[in-house]
Tab-separated table of C-alpha atoms in Angstrom:
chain	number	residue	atom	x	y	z
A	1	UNK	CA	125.367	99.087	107.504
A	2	UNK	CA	124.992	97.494	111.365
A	3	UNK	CA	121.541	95.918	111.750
A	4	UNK	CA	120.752	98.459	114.914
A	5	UNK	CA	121.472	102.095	112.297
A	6	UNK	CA	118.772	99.715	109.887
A	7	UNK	CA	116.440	99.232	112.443
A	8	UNK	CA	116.506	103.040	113.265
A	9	UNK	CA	115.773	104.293	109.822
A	10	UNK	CA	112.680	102.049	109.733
A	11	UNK	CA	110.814	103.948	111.818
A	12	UNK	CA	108.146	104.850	109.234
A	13	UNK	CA	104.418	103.219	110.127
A	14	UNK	CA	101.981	103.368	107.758
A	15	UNK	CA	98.429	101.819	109.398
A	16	UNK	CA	95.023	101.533	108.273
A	17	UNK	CA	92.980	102.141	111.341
A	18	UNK	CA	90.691	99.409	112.711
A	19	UNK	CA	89.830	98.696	115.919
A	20	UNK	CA	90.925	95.257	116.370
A	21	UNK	CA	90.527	83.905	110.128
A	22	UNK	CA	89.281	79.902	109.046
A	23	UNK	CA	87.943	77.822	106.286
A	24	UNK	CA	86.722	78.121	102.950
A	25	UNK	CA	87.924	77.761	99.429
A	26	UNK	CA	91.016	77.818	99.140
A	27	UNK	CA	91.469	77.508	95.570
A	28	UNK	CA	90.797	79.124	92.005
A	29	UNK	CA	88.564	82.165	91.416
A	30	UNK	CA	85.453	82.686	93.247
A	31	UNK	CA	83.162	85.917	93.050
A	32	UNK	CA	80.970	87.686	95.618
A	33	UNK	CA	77.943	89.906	95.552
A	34	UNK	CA	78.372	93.079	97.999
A	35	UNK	CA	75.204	94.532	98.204
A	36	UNK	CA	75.107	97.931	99.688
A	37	UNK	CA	72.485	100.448	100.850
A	38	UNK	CA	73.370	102.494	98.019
A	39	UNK	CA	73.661	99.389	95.423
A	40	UNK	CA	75.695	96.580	94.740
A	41	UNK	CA	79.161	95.417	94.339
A	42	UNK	CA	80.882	92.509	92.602
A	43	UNK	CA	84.346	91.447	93.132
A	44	UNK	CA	86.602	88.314	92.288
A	45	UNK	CA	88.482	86.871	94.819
A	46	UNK	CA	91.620	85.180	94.377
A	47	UNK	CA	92.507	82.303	96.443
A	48	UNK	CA	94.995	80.383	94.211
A	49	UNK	CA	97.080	83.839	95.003
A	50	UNK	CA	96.287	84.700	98.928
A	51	UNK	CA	94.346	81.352	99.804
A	52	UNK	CA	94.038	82.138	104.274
A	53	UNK	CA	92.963	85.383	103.494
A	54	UNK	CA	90.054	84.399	100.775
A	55	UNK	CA	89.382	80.948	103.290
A	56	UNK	CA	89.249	83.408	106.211
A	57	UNK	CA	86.980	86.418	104.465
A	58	UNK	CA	84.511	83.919	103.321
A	59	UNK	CA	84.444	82.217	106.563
A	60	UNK	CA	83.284	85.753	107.794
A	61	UNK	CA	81.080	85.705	104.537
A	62	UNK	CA	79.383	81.977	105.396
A	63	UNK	CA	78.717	82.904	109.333
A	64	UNK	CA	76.810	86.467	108.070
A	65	UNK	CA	79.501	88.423	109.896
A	66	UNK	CA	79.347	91.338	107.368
A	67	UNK	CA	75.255	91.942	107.619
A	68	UNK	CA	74.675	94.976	108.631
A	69	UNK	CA	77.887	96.585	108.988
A	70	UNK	CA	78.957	99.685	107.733
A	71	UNK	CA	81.605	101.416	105.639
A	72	UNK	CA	83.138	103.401	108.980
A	73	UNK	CA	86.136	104.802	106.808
A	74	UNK	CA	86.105	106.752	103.683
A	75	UNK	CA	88.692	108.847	102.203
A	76	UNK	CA	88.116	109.911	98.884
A	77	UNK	CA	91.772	109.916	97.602
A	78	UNK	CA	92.306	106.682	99.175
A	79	UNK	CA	90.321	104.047	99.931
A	80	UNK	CA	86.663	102.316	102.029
A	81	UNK	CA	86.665	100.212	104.351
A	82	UNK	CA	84.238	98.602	106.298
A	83	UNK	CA	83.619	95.100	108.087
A	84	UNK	CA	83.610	95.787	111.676
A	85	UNK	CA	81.225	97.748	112.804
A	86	UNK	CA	77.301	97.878	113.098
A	87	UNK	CA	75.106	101.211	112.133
A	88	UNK	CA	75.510	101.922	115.761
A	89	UNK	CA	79.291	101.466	115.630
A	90	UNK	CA	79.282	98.857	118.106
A	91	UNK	CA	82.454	96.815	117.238
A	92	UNK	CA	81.358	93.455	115.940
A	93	UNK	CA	83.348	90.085	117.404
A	94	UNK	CA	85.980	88.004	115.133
A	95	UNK	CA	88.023	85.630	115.399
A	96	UNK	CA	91.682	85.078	115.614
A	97	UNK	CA	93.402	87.205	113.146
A	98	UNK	CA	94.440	85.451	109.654
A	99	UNK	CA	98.364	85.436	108.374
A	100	UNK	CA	99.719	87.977	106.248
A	101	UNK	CA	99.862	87.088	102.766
A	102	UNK	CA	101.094	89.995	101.146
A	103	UNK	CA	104.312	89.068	99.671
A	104	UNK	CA	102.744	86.054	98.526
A	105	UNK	CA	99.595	88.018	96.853
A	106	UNK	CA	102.288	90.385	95.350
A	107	UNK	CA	104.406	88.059	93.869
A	108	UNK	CA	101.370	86.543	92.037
A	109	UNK	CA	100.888	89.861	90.795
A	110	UNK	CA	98.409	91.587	92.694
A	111	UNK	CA	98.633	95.022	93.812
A	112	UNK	CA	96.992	97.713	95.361
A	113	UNK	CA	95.716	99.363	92.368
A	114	UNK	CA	91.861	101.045	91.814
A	115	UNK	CA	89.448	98.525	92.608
A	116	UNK	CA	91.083	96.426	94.447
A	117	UNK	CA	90.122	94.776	97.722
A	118	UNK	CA	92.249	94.102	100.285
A	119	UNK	CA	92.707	93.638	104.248
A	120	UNK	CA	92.746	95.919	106.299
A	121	UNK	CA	94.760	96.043	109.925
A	122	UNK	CA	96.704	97.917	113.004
A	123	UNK	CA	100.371	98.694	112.998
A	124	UNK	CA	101.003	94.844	113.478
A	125	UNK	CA	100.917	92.910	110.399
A	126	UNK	CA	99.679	89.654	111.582
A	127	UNK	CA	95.928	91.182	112.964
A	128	UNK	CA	94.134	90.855	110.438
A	129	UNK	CA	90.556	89.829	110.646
A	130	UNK	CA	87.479	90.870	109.206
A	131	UNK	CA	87.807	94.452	108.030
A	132	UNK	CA	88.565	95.234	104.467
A	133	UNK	CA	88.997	98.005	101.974
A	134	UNK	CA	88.433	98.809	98.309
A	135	UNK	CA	91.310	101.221	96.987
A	136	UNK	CA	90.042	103.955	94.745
A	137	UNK	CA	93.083	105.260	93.667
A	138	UNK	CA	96.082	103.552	92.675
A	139	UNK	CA	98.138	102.899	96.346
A	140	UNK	CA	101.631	101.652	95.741
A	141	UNK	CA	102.749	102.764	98.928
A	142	UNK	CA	100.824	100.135	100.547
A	143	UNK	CA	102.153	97.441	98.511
A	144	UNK	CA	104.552	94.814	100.545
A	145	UNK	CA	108.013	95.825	99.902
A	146	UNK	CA	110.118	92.852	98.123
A	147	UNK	CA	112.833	91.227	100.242
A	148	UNK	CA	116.190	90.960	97.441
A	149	UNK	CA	118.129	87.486	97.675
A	150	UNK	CA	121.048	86.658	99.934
A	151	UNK	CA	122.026	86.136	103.316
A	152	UNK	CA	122.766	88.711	104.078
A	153	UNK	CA	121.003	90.792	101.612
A	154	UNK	CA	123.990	92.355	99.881
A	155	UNK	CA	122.158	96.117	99.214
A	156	UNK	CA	118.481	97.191	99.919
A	157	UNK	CA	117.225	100.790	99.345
A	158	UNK	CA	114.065	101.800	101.139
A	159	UNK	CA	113.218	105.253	101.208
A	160	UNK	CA	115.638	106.624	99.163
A	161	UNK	CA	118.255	105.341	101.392
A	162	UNK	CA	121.118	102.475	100.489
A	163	UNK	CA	121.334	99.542	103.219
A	164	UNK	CA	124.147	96.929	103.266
A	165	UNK	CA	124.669	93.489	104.177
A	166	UNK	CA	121.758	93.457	106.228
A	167	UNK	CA	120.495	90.018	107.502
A	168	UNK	CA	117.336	88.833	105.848
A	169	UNK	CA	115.508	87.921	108.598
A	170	UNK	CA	115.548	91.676	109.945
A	171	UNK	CA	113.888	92.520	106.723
A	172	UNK	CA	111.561	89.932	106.435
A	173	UNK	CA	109.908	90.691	110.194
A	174	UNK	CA	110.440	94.586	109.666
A	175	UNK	CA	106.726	95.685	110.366
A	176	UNK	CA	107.258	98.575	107.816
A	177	UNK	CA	108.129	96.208	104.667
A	178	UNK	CA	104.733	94.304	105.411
A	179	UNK	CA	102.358	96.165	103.403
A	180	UNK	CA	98.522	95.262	102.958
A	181	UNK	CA	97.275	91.951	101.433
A	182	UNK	CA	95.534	92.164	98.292
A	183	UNK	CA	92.934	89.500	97.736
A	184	UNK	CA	90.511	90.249	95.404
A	185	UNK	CA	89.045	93.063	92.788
A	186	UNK	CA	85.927	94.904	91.981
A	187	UNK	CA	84.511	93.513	88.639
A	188	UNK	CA	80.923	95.399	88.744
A	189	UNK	CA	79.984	98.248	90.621
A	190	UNK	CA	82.572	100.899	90.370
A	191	UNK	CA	80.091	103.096	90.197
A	192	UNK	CA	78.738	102.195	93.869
A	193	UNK	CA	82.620	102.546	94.712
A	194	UNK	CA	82.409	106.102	93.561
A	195	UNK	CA	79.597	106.875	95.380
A	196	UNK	CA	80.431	105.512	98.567
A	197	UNK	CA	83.825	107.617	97.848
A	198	UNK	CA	82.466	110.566	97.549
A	199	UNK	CA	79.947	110.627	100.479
A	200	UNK	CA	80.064	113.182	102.740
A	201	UNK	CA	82.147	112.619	105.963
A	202	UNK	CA	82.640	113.748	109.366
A	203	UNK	CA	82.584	112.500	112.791
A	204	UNK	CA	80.771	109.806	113.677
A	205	UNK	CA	80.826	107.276	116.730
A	206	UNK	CA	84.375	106.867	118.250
A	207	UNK	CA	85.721	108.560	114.956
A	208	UNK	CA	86.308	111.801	114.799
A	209	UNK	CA	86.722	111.798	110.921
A	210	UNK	CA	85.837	110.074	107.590
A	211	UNK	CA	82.603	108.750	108.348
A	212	UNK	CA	79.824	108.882	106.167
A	213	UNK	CA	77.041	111.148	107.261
A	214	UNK	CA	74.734	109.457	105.872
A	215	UNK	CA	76.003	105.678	106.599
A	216	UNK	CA	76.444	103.312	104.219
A	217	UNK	CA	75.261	99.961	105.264
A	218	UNK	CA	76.521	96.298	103.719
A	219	UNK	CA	72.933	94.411	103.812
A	220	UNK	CA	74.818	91.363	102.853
A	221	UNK	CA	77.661	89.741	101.266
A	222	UNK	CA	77.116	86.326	98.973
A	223	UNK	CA	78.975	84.294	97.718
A	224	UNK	CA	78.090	83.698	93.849
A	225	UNK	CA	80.656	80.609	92.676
């Protein structure tokens, strides 16, 4: 199939809303404390498997970024997400956004199952920055989509559909075939999760949905080891 028909049937655009990265560890296992307005949350991050995107959250961690922000996002067959915005919903400054590790993360086997944290972003894959989510169902429709061998890549299905002798760069930059970057998990505090999943929502701010009605405030995040 011609590279311009491929490019066609990718028009499919999954986004996490956000309104739109750094030094840290960048190494092993190290765990944070999320504490919440409604209790706290403890999660594993994995650097040895997505190590800009751990460097970059703690960076946000170590400068106090996520004080007083809330979770501005809750679906409750899908995921919170939070990071970026105050209790007022003023939009809180970052820095330049971090590089997508999602293939990466994948192929060291982590997904975007229950529990899971990982970044969230616009339509482009590369903007990153300081918002995040915690999936509360399993979401394998926002895992990264793996690229086979070959150059050209002999066959590729996406979608239900069959694609042939495509050239591997095209799939490798397709924004669609991106997915979201897994970095870390919940390891305490599910039940926090839950609750903050099944807040009421409505409007709220420049959102017009999913916000909490009552809000739900991150008082800090600290890093434990």
């Amino acid at each position: 199939m011609r590279r311009s028909r491929f490019l066609t049937s990718l028009a499919l655009t999954l986004a996490l809303a956000l309104p739109m990265a750094s030094q840290a560890q960048t190494s092993g296992v190290s765990k944070v404390r999320i504490s919440t307005s409604i209790g706290d949350i403890e999660a594993e991050l994995y650097a040895d498997k997505a190590p800009k995107t751990v460097a970059n959250f703690l960076q946000y961690v170590n400068d106090k970024h996520y004080d007083g922000t809330i979770f501005h996002r809750v679906i409750a067959g899908f995921m919170v997400q939070g990071g970026g915005y105050d209790a007022q919903y003023k939009e809180k400054k970052t820095r330049a956004p971090v590089p997508h590790e999602g293939r990466q993360a994948l192929a060291a086997g982590l997904k975007n199952t229950t529990g899971t944290l990982a970044m969230a972003r616009t339509n482009d894959p590369q903007s990153a920055t300081a918002q995040f989510f915690i999936n509360v169902v399993d979401n394998a429709f926002l895992d990264p989509t793996p690229i086979p061998d070959g150059d050209p890549v002999a066959k590729f299905q996406y979608q239900g559909r069959v694609y042939e002798n495509v050239a591997r760069a095209q799939l490798l930059n397709a924004p669609q075939l991106f997915g979201y970057t897994v970095f870390g998990k919940v390891t305490s505090g599910m039940d926090v999760v839950q609750k903050i999943r099944n807040t009421p929502t409505g409007a709220g701010g420049p959102f017009p949905t999913d916000v909490p009605r009552t809000p739900v405030v991150i008082q800090s995040i600290t890093l434990l080891k």
